[in-house]
Coordinates of C-alpha atoms and ligand atoms in Angstrom, one line a residue:
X92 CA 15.8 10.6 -21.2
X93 CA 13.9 11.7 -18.3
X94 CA 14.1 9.5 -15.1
X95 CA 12.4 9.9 -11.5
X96 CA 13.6 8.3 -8.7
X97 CA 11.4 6.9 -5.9
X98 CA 11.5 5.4 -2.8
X99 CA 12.2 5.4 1.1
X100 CA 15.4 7.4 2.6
X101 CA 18.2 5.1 2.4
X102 CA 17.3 3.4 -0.8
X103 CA 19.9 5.8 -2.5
X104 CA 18.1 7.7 -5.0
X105 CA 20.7 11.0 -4.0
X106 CA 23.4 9.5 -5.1
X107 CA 22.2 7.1 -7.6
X108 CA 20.3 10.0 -9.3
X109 CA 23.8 11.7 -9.2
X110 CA 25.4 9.2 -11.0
X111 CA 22.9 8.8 -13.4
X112 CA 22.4 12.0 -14.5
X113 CA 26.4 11.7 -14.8
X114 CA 26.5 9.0 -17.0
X115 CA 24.0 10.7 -19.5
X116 CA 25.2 13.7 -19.2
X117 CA 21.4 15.5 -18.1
X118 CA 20.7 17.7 -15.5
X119 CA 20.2 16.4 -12.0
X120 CA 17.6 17.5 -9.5
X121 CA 16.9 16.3 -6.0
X122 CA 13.7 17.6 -4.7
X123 CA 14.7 17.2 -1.5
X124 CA 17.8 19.7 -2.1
X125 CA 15.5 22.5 -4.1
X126 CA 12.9 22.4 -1.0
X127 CA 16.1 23.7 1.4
X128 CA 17.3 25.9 -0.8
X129 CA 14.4 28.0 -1.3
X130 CA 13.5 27.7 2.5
X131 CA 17.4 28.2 3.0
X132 CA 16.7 26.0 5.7
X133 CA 17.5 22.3 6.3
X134 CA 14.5 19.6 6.6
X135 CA 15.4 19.1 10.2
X136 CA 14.8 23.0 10.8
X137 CA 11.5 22.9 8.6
X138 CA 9.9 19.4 10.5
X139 CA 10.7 21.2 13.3
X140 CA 10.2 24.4 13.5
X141 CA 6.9 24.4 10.3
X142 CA 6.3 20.7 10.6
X143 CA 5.3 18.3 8.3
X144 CA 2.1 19.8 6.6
X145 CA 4.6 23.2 5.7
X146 CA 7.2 20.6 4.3
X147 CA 4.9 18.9 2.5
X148 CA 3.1 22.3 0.9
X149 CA 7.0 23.5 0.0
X150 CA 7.9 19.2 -1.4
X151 CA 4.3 20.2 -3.8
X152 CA 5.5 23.5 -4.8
X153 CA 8.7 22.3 -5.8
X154 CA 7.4 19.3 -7.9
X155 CA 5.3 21.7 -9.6
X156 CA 8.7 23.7 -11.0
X157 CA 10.2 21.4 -12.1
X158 CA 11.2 21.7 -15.8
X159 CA 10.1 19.6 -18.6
X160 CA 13.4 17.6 -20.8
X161 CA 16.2 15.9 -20.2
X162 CA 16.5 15.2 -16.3
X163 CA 17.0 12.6 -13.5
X164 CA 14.8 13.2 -10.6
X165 CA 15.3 12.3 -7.3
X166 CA 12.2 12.6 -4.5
X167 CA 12.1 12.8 -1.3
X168 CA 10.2 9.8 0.2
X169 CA 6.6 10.7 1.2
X170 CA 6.6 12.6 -2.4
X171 CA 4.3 10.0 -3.9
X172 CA 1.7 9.8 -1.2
X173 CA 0.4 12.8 -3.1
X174 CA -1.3 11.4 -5.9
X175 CA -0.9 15.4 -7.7
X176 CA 2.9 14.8 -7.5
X177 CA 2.7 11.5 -8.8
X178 CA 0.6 12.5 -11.9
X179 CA 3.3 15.5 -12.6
X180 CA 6.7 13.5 -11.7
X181 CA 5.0 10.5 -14.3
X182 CA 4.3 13.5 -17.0
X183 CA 6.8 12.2 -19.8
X184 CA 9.1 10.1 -17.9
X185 CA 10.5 6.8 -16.8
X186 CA 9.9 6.3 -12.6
X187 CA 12.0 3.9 -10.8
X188 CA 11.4 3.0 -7.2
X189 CA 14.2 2.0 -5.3
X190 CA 13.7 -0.8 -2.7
X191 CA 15.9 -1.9 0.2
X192 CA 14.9 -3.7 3.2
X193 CA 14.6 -2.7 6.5
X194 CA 18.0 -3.6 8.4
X195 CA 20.0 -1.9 4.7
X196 CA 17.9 1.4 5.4
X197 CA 18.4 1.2 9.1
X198 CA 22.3 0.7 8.4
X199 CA 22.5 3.5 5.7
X200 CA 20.1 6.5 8.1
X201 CA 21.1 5.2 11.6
X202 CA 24.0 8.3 11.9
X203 CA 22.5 10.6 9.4
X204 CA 19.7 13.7 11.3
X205 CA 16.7 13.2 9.7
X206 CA 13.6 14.4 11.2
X207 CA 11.5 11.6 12.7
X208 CA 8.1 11.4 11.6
X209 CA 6.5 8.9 14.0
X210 CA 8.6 9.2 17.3
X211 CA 9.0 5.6 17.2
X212 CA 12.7 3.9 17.4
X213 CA 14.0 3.9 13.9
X214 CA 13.5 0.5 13.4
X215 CA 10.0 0.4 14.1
X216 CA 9.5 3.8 12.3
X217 CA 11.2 2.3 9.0
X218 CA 8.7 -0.9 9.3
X219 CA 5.8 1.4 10.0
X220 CA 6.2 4.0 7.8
X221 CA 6.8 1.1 4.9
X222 CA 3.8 -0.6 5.5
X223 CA 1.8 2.8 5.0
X224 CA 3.5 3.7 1.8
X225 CA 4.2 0.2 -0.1
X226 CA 0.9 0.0 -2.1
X227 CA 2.0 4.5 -3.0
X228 CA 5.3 3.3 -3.9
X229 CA 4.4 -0.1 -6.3
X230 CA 1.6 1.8 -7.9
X231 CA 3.9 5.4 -9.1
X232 CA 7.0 3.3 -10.1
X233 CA 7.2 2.0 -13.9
X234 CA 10.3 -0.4 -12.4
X235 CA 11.4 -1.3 -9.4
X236 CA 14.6 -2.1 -8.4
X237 CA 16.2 -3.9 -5.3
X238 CA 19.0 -2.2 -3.8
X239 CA 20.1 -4.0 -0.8
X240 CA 22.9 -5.8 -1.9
X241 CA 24.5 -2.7 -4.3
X242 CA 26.0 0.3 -4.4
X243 CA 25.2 3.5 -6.0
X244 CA 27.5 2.7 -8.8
X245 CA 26.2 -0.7 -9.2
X246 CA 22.1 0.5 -9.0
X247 CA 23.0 3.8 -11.4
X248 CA 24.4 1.3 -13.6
X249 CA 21.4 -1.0 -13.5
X250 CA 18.7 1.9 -14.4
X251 CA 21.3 2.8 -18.1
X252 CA 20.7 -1.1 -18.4
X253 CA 16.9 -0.3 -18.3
X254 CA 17.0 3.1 -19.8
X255 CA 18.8 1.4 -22.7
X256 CA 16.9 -1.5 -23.8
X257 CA 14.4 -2.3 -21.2
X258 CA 14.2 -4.9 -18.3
X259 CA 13.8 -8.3 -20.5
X260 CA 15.3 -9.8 -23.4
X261 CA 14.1 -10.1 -27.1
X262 CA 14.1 -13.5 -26.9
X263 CA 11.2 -13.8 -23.7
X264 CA 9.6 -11.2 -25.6
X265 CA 9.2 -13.3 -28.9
X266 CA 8.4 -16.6 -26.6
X267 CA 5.7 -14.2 -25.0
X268 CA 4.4 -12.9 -28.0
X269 CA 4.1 -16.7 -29.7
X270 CA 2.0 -17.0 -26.8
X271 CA -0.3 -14.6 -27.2
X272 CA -0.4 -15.0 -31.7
X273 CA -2.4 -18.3 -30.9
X274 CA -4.4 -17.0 -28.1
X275 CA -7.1 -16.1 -29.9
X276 CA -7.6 -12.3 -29.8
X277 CA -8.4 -10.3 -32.5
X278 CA -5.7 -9.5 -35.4
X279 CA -6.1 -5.9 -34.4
X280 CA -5.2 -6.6 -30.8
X281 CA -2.1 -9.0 -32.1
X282 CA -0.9 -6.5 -34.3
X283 CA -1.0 -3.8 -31.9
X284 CA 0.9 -5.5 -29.2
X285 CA 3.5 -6.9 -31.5
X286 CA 3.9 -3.2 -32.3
X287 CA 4.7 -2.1 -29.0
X288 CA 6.8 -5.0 -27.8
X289 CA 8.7 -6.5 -31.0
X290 CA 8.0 -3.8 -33.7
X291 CA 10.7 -1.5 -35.2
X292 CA 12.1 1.3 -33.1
X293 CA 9.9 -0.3 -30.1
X294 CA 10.2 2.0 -27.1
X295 CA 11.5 -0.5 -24.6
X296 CA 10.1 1.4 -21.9
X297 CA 6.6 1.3 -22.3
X298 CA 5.2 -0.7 -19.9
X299 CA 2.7 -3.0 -20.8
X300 CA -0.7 -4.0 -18.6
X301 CA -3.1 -6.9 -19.8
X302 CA -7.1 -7.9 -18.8
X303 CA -5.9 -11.3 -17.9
X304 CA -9.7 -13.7 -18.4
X305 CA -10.8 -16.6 -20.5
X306 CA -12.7 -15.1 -22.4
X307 CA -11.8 -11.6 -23.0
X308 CA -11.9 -10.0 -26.1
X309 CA -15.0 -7.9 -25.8
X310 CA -13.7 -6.3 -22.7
X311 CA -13.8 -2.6 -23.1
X312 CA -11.1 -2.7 -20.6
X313 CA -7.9 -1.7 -23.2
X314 CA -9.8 0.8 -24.7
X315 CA -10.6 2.5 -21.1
X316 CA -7.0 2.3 -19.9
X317 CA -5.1 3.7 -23.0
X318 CA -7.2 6.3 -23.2
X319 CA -6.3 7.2 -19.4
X320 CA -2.4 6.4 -20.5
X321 CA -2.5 8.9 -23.0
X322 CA -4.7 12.0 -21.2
X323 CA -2.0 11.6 -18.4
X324 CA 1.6 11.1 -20.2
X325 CA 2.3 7.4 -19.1
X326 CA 4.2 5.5 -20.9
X327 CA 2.5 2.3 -21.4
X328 CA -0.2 -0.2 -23.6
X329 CA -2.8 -2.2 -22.4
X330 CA -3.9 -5.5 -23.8
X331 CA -5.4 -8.9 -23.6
X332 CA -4.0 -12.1 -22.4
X333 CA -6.5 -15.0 -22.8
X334 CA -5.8 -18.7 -22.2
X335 CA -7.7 -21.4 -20.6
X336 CA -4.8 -21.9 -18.5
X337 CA -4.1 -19.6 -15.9
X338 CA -0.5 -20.9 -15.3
X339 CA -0.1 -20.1 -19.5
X340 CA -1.5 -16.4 -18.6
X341 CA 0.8 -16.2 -15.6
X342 CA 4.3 -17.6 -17.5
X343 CA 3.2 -14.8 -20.6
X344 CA 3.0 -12.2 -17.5
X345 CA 6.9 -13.1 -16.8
X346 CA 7.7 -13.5 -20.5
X347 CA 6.8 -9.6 -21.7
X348 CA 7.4 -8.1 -18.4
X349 CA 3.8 -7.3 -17.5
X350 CA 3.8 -4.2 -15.0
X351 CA -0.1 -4.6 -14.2
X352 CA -3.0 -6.7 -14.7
X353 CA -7.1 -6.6 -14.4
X354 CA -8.4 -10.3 -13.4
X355 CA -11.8 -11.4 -14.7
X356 CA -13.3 -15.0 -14.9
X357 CA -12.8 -17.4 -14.6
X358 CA -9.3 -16.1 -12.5
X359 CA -10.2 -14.6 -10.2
X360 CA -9.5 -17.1 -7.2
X361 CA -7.2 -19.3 -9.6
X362 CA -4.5 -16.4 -9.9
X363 CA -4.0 -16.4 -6.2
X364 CA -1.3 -19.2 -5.6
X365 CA 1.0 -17.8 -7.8
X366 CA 0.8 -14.4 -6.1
X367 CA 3.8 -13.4 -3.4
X368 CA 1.5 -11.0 -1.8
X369 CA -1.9 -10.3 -1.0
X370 CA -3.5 -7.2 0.6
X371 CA -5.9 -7.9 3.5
X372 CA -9.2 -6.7 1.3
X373 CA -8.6 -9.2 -1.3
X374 CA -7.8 -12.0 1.2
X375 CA -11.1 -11.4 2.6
X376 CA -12.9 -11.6 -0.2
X377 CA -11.1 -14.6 -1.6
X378 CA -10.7 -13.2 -5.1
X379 CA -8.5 -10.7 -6.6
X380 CA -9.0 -8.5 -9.7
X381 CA -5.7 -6.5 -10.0
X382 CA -2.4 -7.3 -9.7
X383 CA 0.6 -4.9 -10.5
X384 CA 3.8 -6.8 -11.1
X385 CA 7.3 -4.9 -9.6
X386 CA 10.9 -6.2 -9.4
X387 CA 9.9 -10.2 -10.3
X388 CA 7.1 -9.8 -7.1
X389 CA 3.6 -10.2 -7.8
X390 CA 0.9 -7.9 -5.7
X391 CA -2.9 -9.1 -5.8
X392 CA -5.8 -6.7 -4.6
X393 CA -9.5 -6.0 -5.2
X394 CA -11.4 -2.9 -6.2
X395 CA -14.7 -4.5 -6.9
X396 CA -15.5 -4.1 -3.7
X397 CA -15.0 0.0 -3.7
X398 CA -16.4 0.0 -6.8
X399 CA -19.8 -1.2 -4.8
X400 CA -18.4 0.9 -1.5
X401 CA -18.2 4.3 -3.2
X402 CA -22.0 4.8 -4.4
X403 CA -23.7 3.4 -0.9
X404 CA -21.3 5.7 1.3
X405 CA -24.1 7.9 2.2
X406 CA -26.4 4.6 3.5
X407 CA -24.4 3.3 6.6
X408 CA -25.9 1.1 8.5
X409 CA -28.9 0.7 6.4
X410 CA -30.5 -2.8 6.5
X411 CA -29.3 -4.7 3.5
X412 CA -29.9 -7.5 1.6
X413 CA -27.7 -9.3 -1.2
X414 CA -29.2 -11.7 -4.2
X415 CA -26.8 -14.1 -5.5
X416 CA -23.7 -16.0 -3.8
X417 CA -20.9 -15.7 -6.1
X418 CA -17.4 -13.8 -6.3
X419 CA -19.8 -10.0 -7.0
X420 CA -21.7 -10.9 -3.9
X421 CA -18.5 -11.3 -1.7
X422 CA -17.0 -8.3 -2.8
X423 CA -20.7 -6.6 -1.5
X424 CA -20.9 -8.3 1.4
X425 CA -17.1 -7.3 2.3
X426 CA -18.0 -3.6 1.3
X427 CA -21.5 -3.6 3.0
X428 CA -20.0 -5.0 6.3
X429 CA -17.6 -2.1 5.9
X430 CA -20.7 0.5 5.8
X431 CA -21.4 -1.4 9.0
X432 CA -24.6 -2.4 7.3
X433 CA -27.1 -6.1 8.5
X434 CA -26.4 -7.7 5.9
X435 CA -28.4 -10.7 4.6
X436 CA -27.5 -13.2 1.8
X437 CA -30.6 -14.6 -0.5
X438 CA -29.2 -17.3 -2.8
X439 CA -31.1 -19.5 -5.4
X440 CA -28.4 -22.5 -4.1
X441 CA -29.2 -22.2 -0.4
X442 CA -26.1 -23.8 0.5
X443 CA -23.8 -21.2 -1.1
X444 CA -25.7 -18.6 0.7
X445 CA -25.3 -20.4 4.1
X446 CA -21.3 -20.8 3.1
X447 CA -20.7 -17.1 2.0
X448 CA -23.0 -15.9 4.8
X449 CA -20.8 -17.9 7.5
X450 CA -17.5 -16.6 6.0
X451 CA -18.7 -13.1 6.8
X452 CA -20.5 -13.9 10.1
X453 CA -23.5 -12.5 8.1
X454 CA -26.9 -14.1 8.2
X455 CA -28.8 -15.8 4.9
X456 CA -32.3 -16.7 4.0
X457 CA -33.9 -18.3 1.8
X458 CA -35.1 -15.8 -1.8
X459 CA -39.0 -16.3 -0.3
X460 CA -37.8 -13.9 2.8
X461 CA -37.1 -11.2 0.9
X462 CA -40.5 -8.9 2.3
X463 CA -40.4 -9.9 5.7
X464 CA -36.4 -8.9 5.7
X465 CA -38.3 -5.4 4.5
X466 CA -34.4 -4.6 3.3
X467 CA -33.6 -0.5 2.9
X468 CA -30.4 -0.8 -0.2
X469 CA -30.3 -4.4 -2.0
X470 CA -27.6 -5.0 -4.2
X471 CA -27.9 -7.7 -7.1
X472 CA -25.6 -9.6 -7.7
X473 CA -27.0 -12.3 -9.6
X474 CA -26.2 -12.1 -13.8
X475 CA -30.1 -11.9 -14.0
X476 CA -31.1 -9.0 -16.3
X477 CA -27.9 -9.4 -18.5
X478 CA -28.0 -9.1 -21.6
X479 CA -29.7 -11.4 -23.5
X480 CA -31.9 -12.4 -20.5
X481 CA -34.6 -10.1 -19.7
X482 CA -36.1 -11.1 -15.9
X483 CA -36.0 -9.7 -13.0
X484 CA -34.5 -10.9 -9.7
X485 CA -37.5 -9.8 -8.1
X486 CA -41.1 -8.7 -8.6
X487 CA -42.8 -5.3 -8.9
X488 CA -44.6 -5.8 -5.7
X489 CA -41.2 -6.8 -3.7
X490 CA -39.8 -3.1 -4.6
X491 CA -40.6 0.3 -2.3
X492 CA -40.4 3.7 -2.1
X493 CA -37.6 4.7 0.3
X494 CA -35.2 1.1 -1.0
X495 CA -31.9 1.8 -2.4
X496 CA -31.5 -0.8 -5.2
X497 CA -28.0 -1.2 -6.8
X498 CA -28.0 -4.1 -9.8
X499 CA -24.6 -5.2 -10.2
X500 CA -24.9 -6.3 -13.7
X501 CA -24.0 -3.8 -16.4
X502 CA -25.2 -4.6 -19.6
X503 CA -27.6 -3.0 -20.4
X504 CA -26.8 0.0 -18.0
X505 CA -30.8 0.3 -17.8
X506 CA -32.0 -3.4 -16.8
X507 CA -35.3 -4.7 -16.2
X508 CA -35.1 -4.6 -12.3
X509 CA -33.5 -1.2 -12.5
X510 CA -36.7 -0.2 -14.5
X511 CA -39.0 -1.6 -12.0
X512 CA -37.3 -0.2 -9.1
X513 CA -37.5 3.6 -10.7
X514 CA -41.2 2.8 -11.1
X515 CA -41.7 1.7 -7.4
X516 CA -40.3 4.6 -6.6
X517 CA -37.2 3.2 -5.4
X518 CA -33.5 5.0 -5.7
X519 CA -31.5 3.4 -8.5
X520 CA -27.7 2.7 -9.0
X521 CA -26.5 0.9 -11.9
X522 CA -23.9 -1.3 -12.8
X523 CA -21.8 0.9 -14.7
X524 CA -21.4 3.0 -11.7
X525 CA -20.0 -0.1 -9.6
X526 CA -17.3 -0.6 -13.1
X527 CA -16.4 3.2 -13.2
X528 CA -15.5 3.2 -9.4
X529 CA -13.6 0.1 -9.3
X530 CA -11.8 1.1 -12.6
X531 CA -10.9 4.4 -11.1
X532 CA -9.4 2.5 -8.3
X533 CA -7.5 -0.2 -10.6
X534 CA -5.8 2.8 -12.0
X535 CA -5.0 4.4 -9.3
X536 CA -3.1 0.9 -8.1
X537 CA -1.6 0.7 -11.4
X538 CA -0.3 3.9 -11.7
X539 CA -0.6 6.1 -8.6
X540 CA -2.5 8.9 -10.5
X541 CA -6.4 9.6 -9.3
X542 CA -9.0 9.8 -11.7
X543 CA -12.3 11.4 -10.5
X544 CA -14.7 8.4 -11.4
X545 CA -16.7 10.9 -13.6
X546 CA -13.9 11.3 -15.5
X547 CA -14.2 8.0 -16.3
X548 CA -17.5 7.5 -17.4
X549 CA -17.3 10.5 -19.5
X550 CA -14.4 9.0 -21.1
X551 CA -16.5 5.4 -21.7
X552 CA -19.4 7.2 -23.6
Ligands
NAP820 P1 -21.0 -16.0 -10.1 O1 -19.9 -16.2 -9.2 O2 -21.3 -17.0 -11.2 O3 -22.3 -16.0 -9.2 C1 -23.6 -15.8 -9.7 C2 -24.7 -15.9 -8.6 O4 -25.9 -15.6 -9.2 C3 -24.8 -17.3 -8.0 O5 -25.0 -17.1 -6.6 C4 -26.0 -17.8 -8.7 O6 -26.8 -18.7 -7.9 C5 -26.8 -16.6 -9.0 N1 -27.6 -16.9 -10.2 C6 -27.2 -17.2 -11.4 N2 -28.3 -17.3 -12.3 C7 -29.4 -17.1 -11.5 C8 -30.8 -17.1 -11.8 N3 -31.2 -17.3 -13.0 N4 -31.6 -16.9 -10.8 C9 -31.2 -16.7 -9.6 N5 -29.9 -16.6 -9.2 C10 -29.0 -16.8 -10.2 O7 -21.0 -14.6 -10.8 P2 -20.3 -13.2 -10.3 O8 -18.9 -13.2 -10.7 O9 -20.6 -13.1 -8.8 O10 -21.1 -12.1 -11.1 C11 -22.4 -11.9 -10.8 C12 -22.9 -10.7 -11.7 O11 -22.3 -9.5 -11.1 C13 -22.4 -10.7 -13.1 O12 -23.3 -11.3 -13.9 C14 -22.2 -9.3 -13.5 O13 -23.3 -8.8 -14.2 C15 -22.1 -8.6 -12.2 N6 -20.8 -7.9 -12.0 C16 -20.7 -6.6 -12.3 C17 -19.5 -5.9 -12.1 C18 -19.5 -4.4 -12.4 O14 -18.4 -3.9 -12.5 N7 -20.6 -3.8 -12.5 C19 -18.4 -6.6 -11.7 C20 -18.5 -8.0 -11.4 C21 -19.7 -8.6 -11.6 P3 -26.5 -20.2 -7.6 O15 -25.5 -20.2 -6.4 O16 -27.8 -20.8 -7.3 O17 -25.9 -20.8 -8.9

């Protein structure tokens, strides 16, 4: 058994981890500990006298060292905002994040010296420093596990529980798995997941992460995501959960302890009622296409929109204009508006332009505007092009030297507007880059590990 501990100070991963490693009779290590003892200085003395980038250089070092087996692990609490500590503290091993909330952590620090790493009143610098580091913590933890109301004994006790035979019962399992028998997916997929959460000797600690869509069964989603499982050590199995029901998809979440989850259609405005939070991005958009699942709370996001972000970086500013009115045209609006680009929404259904475009504060026009607009990066977001349709959105004559086209749709990577644009002339980006991006992204909220996007797309060839 190896375990990491995560988490703000005050959670009590010290003296949990302590305990822990007692019970199973492993060595303990507590990063925080190993970083003085090689300085042979205390973390005040280093904040203070090296500050926070030495501290953090020594916290990197020491992660590094550490040796593979048998362990508990305990972090300090800005360990995870490195996304190299998080790939080597998963490496092989079961992470739990410890949660408290604010008043408990002010209650357990208040008389303890701590270097302060805002200058703001404890109480402010707890709520601050929380805010910055929730989305770190959710994504590097495998479970998650509320402390407020326990002791060390109580908690250390809580993670054997989990260590031992995993965070739900057989029988929500099995009413899960019925579930997902009739659901539809292919007899390789069933027999896969009833492997990995009902088969003999099942590891109760891998965690599991679903495409949640009606359809999905020719997602290349799983295939992606346990390939990036495997290359980086984590412990876990992607699926499919399909069901024209979104409240069926969501009560099969609960049922097999789902850690993470990739939305498609038609979800992805239909799974946000049942979420407890929402991060401002997503809320803006009005859809959400990932969702990561920690102590019984539910977190919704979107990375469609970086996923269309990422390859226009370079064109800030730029005049832009965005075919189609749907969910992949809100996401571009959000991320063009980011690139504090003019952005203008053509629509077939005016009406849906006009709504998106007041939503934004963006402006709209009808499709017959497109040359006076004379637009520098268009994005398409229409599904024309996709396979089996073979149209363009627009005309040869509509397309320019000196335009940035980017075409959404992604099968065929090479579509009939993408064609016409490289003939004008134009610069081209296509769709897979927008689902390598936003996958990169997904993972990295599911997991806390970054993936170079390349990495990605080599691993999807
Ligand atoms: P959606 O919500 O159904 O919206 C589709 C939009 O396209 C609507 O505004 C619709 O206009 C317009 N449209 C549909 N057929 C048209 C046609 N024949 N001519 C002109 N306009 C047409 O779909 P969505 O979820 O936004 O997805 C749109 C496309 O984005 C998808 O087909 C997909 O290829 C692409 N996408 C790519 C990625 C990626 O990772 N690369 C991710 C998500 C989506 P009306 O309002 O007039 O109906």
């Amino acid at each position: 058994m190896r375990a990491v501990l995560i988490g703000f100070r005050g959670t009590g991963k010290t003296e949990v981890g302590r305990l822990l490693a007692h019970i199973n009779d492993v060595p303990f290590f507590d990063t925080d500990r190993m970083i003085e003892e090689s300085a042979e200085k205390t973390i005040y003395e280093i904040f203070a006298e090296q500050g926070e980038e030495e501290f953090r250089r020594k916290e990197r070092r020491v992660i590094a060292s550490l040796p593979e087996g048998d362990a508990v692990i305990a972090t300090g609490g800005g360990a995870i905002l490195d996304p190299g500590n998080v790939r080597k503290l998963r490496e092989g091993s079961t992470v739990f994040l410890l949660q408290a909330d604010e008043a408990a952590i002010e209650r357990r620090i208040r008389d303890t010296r701590r270097p302060s790493l805002t200058r703001l009143p404890l109480r402010d610098e707890i709520h601050e420093l929380l805010a910055v580091r929730r989305d770190a913590y959710l994504s590097a933890a495998d479970f998650c596990i509320d402390t407020t109301i326990k002791n060390a004994n109580e908690v250390s006790l809580e993670i054997h529980r989990v260590l031992s035979g995993g965070a739900v019962s057989w029988k929500r399992r099995e009413r899960g798995m019925e579930v997902i028998r009739a659901s539809g997916i292919g007899h390789e997929d069933i027999g896969e997941i009833e492997k990995v959460l009902m088969g003999e000797g099942t590891d109760t600690l891998t965690r599991v992460y679903a495409i949640m869509g009606y359809p999905c069964t020719h997602s290349k989603s799983p295939q992606l995501f346990n390939r990036l499982f495997s290359r980086y050590r984590v412990n876990a199995f992607y699926t499919r959960l399909q069901d024209p029901e979104i409240g069926t998809v969501v009560r099969v979440a609960g049922d097999i302890d789902l850690r993470g989850a990739s939305v498609t259609i038609p979800f992805k405005q239909a799974i946000i009622p049942s979420l407890d939070h929402l991060d401002r991005d997503a809320d803006a958009i009005g859809a959400v296409n990932t969702v990561v699942y920690c102590g019984g709370k539910s977190y919704g996001s979107n990375t469609d929109w970086l996923g269309i972000r990422g390859p226009l970086a370079e064109y800030r500013k730029a005049r832009a204009v965005v075919l189609g009115a749907g969910g992949a045209a809100a996401a571009a609006v959000y991320a063009l508006q980011d690139l504090e680009m003019e952005v203008t929404v053509l629509n077939r259904t005016p009406g849906r332009a006009e709504e998106l475009s007041a939503r934004f504060g963006c402006a709209h026009a009808p499709l017959s505007a497109f040359e006076a607009l004379d637009p520098g990066v268009v994005v398409n977001a229409t599904p024309v092009g996709m396979t089996p349709d073979h149209h363009s959105p627009l005309r040869p004559g509509q397309l320019k030297s000196g335009m940035v086209i980017f075409d959404l749709v992604y099968t065929p990577p090479e579509t009939p507007l993408i064609r016409m644009a490289r003939n004008a002339g134009a610069r081209v980006i296509q769709g897979p880059e927008m689902f390598v991006r936003q996958a990169a992204a997904q993972f990295r909220r599911f997991t806390g590990i970054q993936v170079p996007p390349a990495e990605i797309k080599e691993m999807m060839e």
